[in-house]
Tab-separated table of C-alpha atoms in Angstrom:
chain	number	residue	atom	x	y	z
P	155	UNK	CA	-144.850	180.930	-7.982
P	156	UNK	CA	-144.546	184.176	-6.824
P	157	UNK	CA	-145.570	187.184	-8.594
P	158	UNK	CA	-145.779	191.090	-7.731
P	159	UNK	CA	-148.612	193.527	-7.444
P	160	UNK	CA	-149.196	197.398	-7.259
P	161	UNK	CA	-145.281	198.092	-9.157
P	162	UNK	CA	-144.792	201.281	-10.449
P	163	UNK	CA	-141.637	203.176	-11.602
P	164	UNK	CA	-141.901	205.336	-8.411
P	165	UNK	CA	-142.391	202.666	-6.038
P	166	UNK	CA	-139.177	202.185	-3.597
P	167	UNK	CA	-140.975	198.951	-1.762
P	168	UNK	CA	-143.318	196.847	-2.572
P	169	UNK	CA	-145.259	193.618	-1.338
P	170	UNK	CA	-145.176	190.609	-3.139
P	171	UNK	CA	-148.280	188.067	-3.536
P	172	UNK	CA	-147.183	184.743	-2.693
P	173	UNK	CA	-148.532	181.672	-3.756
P	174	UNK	CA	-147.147	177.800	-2.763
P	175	UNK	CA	-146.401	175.921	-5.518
P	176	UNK	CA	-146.710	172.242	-5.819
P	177	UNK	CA	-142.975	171.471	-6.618
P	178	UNK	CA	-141.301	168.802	-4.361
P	179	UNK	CA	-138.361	170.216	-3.108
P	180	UNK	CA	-135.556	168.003	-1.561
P	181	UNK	CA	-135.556	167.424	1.914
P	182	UNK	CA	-132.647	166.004	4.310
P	183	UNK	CA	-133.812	163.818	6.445
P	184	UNK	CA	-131.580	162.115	9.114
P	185	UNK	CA	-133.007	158.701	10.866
P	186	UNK	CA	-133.624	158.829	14.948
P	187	UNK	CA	-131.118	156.056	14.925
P	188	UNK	CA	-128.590	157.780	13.581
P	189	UNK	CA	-128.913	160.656	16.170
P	190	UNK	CA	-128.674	157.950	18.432
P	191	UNK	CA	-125.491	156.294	16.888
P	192	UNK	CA	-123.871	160.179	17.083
P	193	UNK	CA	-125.131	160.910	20.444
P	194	UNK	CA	-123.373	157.361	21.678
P	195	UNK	CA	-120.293	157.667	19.688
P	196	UNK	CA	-119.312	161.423	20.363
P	197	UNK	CA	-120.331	160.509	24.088
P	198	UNK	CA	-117.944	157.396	24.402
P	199	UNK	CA	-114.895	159.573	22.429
P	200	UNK	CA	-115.546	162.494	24.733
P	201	UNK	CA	-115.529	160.472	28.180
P	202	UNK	CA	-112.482	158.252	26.596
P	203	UNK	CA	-110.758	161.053	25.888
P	204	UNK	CA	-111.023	163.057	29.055
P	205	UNK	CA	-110.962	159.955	31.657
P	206	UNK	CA	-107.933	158.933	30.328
P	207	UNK	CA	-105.997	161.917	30.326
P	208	UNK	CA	-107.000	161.820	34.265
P	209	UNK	CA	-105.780	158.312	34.488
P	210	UNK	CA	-102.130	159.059	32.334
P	211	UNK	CA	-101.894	162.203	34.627
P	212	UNK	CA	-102.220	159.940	37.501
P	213	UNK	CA	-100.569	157.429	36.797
P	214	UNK	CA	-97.039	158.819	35.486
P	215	UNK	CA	-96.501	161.493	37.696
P	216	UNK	CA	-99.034	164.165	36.514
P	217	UNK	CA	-97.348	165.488	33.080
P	218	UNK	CA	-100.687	166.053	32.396
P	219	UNK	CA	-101.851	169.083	35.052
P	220	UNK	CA	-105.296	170.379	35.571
P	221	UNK	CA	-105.071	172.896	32.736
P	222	UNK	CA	-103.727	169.690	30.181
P	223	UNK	CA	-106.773	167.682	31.499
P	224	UNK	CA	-109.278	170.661	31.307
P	225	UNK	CA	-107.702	170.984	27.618
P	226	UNK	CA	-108.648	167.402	26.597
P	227	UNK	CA	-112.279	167.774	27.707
P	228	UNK	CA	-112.567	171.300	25.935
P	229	UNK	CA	-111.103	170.145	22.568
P	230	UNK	CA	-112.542	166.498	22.666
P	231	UNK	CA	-116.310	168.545	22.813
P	232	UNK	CA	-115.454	171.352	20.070
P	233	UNK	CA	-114.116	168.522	18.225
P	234	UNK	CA	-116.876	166.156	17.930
P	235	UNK	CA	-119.494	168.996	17.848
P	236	UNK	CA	-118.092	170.191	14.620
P	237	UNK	CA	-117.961	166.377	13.706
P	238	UNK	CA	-121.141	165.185	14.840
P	239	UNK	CA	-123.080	168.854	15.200
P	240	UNK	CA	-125.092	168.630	12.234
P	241	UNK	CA	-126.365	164.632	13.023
P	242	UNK	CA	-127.424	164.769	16.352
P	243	UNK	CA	-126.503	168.031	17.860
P	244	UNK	CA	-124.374	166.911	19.964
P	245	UNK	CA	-125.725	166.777	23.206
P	246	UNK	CA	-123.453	164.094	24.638
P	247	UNK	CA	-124.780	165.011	28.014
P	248	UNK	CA	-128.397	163.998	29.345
P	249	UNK	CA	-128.309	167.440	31.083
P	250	UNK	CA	-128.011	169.464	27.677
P	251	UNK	CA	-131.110	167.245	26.402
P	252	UNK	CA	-133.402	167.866	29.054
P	253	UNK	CA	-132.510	171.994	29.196
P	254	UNK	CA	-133.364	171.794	25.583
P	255	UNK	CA	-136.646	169.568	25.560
P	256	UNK	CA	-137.260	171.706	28.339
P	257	UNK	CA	-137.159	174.940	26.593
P	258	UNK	CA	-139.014	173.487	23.445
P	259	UNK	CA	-135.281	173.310	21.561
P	260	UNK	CA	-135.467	169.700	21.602
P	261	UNK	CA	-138.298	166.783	20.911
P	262	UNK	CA	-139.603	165.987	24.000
P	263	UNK	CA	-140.400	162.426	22.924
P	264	UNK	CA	-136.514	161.970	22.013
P	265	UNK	CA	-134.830	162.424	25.592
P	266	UNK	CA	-135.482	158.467	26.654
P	267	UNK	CA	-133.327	157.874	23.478
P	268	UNK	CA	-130.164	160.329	23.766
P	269	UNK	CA	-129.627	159.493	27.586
P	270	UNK	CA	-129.857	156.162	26.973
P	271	UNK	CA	-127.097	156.474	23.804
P	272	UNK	CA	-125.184	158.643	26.244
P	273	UNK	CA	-125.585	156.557	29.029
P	274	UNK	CA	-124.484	153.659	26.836
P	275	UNK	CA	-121.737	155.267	25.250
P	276	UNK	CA	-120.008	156.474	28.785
P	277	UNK	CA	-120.306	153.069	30.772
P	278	UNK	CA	-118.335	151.840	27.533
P	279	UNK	CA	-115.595	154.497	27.350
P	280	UNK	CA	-115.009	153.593	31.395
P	281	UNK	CA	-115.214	149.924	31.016
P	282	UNK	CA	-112.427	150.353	28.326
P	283	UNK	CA	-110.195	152.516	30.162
P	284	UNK	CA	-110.296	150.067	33.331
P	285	UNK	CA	-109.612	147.003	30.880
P	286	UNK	CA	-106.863	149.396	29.255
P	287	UNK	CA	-105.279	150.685	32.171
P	288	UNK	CA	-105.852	147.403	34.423
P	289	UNK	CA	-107.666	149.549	36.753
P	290	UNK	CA	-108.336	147.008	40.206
P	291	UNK	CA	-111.911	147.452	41.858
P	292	UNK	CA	-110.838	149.461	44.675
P	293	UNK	CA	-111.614	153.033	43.266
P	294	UNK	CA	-114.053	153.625	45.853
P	295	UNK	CA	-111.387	154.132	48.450
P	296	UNK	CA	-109.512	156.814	47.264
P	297	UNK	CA	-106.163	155.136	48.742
P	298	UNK	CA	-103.890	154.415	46.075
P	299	UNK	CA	-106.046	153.654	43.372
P	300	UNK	CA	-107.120	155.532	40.561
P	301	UNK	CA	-110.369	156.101	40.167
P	302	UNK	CA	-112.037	158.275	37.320
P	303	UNK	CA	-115.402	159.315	39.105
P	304	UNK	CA	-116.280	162.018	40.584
P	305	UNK	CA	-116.135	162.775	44.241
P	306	UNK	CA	-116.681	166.063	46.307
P	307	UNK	CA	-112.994	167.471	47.516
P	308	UNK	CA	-114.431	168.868	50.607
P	309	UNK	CA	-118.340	169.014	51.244
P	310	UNK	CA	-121.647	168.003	49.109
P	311	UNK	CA	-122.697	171.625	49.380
P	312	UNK	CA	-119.971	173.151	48.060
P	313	UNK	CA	-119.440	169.978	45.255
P	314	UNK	CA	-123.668	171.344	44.435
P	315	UNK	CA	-122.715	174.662	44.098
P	316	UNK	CA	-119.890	174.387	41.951
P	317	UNK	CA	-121.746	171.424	39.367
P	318	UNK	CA	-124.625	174.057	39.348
P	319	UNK	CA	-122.703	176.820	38.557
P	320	UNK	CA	-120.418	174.776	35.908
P	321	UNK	CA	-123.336	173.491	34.345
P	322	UNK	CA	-125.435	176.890	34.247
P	323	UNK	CA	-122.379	178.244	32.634
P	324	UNK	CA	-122.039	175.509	29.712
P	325	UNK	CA	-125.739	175.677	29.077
P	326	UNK	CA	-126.190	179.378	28.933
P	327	UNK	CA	-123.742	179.596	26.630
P	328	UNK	CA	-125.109	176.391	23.909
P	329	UNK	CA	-128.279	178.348	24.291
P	330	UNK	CA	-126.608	181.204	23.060
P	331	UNK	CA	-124.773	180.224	20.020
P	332	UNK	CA	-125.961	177.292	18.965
P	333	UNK	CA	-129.913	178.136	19.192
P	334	UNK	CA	-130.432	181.787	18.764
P	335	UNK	CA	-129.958	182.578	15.082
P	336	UNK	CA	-129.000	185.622	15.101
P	337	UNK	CA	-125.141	184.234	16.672
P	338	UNK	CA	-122.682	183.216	14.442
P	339	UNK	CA	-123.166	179.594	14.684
P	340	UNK	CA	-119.773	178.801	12.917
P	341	UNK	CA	-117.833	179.093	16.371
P	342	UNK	CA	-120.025	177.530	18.308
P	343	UNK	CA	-118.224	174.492	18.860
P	344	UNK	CA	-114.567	177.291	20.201
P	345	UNK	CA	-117.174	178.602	22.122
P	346	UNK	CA	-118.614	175.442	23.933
P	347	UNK	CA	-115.425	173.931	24.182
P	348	UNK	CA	-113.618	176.663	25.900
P	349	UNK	CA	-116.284	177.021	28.337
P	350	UNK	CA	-116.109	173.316	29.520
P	351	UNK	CA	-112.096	174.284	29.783
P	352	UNK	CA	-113.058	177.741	32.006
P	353	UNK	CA	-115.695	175.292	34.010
P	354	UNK	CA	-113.013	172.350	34.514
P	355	UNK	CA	-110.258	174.794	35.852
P	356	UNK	CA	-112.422	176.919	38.477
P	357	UNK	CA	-114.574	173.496	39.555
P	358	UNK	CA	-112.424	170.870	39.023
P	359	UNK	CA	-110.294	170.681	42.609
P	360	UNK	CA	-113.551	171.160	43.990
P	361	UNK	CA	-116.455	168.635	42.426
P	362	UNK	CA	-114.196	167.333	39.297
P	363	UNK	CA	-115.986	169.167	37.559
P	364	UNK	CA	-118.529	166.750	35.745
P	365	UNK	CA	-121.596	168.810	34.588
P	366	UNK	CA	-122.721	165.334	33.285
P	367	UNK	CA	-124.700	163.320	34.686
P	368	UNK	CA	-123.679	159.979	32.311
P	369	UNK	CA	-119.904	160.947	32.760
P	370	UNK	CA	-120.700	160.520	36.736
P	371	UNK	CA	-122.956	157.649	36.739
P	372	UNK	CA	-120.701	155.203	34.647
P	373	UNK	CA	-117.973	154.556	36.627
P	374	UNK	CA	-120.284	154.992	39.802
P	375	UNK	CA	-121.902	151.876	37.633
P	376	UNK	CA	-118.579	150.196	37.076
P	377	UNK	CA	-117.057	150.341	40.619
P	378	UNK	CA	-120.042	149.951	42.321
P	379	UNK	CA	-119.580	153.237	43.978
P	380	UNK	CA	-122.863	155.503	44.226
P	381	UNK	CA	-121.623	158.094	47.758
P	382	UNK	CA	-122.648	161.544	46.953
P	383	UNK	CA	-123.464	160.646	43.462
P	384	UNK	CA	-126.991	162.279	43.482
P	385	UNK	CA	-125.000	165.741	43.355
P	386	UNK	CA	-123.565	164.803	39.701
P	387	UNK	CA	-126.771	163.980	38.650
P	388	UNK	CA	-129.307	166.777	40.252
P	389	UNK	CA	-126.616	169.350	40.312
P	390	UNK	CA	-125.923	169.330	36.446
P	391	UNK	CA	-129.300	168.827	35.662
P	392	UNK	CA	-130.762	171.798	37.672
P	393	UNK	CA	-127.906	173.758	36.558
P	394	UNK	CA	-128.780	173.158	32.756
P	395	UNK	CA	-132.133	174.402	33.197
P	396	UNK	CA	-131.110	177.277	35.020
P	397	UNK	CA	-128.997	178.324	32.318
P	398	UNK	CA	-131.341	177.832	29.146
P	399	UNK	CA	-134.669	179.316	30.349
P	400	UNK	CA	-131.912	182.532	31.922
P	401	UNK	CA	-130.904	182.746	28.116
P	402	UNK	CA	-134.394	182.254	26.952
P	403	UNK	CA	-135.352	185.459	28.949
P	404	UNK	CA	-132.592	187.465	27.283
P	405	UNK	CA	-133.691	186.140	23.783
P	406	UNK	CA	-136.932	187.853	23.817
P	407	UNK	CA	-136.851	191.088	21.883
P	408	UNK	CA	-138.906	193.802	20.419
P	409	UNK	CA	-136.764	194.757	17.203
P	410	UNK	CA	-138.371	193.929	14.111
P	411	UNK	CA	-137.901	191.733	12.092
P	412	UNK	CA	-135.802	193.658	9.446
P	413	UNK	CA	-133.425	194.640	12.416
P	414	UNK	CA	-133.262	190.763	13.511
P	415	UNK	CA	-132.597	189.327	10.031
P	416	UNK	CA	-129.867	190.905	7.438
P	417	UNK	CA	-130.359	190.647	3.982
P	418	UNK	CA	-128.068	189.622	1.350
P	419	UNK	CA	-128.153	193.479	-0.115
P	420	UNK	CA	-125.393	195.857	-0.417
P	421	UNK	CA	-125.154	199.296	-0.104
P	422	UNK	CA	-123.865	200.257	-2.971
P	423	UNK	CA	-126.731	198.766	-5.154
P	424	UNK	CA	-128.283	200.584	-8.006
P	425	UNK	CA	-131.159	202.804	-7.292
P	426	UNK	CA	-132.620	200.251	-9.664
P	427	UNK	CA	-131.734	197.451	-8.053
P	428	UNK	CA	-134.295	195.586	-5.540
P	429	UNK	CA	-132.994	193.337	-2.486
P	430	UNK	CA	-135.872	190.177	-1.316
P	431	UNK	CA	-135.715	189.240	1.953
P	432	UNK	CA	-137.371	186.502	3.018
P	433	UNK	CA	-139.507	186.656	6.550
P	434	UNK	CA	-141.510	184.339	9.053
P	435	UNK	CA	-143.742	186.112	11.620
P	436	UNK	CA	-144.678	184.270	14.914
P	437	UNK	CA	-147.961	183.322	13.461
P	438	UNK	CA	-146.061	181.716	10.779
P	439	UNK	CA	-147.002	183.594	7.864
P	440	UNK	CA	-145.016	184.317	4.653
P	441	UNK	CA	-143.879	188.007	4.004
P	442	UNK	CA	-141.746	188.543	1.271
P	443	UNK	CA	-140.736	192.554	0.983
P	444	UNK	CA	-139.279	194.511	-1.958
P	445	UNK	CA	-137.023	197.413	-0.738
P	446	UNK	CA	-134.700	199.583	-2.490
P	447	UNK	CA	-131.263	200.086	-1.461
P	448	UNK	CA	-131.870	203.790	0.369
P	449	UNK	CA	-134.016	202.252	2.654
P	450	UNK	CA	-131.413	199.793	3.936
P	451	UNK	CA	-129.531	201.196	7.071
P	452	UNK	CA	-125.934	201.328	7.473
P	453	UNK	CA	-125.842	197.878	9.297
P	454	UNK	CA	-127.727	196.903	6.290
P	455	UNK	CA	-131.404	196.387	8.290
P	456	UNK	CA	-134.598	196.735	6.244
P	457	UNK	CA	-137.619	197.660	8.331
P	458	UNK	CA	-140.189	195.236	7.979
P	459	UNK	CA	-144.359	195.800	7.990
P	460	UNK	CA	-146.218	193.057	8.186
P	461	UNK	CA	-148.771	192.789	5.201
């Protein structure tokens, strides 16, 4: 329990001594396999979902359009990271896992697991949409036949470029707001999604657009074709950890502490009134300050000094 020293009536802020007590506390804990069960099912609705809006827009005279199909990838990922988010963080991309694991957002020793659930989960949704949609094995030909992999319009280099820049895009902004806490993590998923939509309608025409290296590989898998498919898979990858360790230089900062976290004070407090706010230092060490509502800014910051 925690307990305070050194109060007196004139004291505006003071430190309290914290001691650990013994008291189990309940913890959530989520399996590995369950991550993996997310990782494959929000990866088999999201490739589903978006290859067959590209095979219904091929196949009966394009009611669907670029922007429609763009739409269907953007909501299908804001709508199973809102569903799936909080279970396996949805990655649903082998790219994502490795920028993460990369920048230490993401157990290292779980990667194998999520590409392999993602892997699994994409050669599935493509194997269903060619039963589905009696898809023949001619894809790789491009004449007449609908085929939902990815293929450079015009030339690898340009294809490169574009998956880079797609993929540098989507991952600079998931490091953003959905691993710095100080965003507002509750539109993460708007955010995400609409930036696979902004990706999909500049890149598209040019690379398709696949920042994923499981979407790609899948129905290279289940055609047999593999032509230029080492840009879908280098490309996004390179991309992604362009685009976290870029936002992982912005997130350094020098503020303190009390300008980084906001308290749950207000203003218009007594004089008498005292607001706790709760702080972890880099070394990992337990501050707990006392301060009095004049000392609390108008953006409601509290300065903090270490003990």
């Amino acid at each position: 329990m925690a307990h305070i020293s050194d109060v007196t009536a004139q004291t505006q802020t003071v430190i309290l001594d914290i001691k650990d007590d013994d008291s189990p506390r309940p913890r959530v804990f989520i399996s590995f396999v369950q991550k993996l069960f997310g990782e494959f099912v929000g990866t088999f609705s999201l490739v589903f979902a978006g290859c067959s809006a590209i095979v219904v827009n091929d196949t009966y005279g394009k009611p669907v359009t670029l922007p429609g199909i763009a739409l269907v990838w953007g909501l299908t990922v804001m709508v199973m990271t809102y569903s799936i988010g909080h279970i396996s963080g949805a990655h649903f991309n082998p790219a994502i896992t490795i920028a993460l694991a990369s920048s230490r957002r993401f157990p290292l020793k779980q990667v194998p697991g999520y590409i392999a659930a993602q892997v699994l989960g994409s050669t599935l949704a493509i194997e269903s949409i060619r039963l589905m949609f009696q898809l023949n094995n001619d894809g790789c030909s491009l004449k007449g036949s609908i085929y939902v992999g990815n293929h450079p319009s015009s030339s690898n280099t340009a294809a490169f470029v574009v998956e880079f820049i797609a993929t540098f895009n989507l991952l600079f902004v998931i490091s953003a707001v959905a691993t710095d806490k100080r965003a507002n993590r509750s539109f993460a998923g708007v955010a995400i999604g609409a930036t696979v939509v902004l990706d999909i309608l500049f890149g598209g025409p040019i690379s398709g657009a696949s920042m994923n290296p499981a979407r790609s590989l899948a129905p290279a898998y289940i055609w047999g074709c593999y032509k230029d498919l080492w840009v879908y898979i280098v490309a996004p990858i390179v991309g992604a950890l362009a685009g976290a360790w870029t936002y992982n230089m912005l997130r350094s900062t020098n503020k303190s502490y009390g300008e980084i976290i906001r308290p749950n004070c207000s203003k218009e407090a007594s004089q008498d009134d005292f607001c706790v706010l709760r702080v972890v230092d880099p070394n990992n060490r337990k501050l707990f300050i006392l301060s009095s509502p004049t000392e609390i800014n108008d953006t409601c910051n509290v300065t903090c000094k270490l003990a």
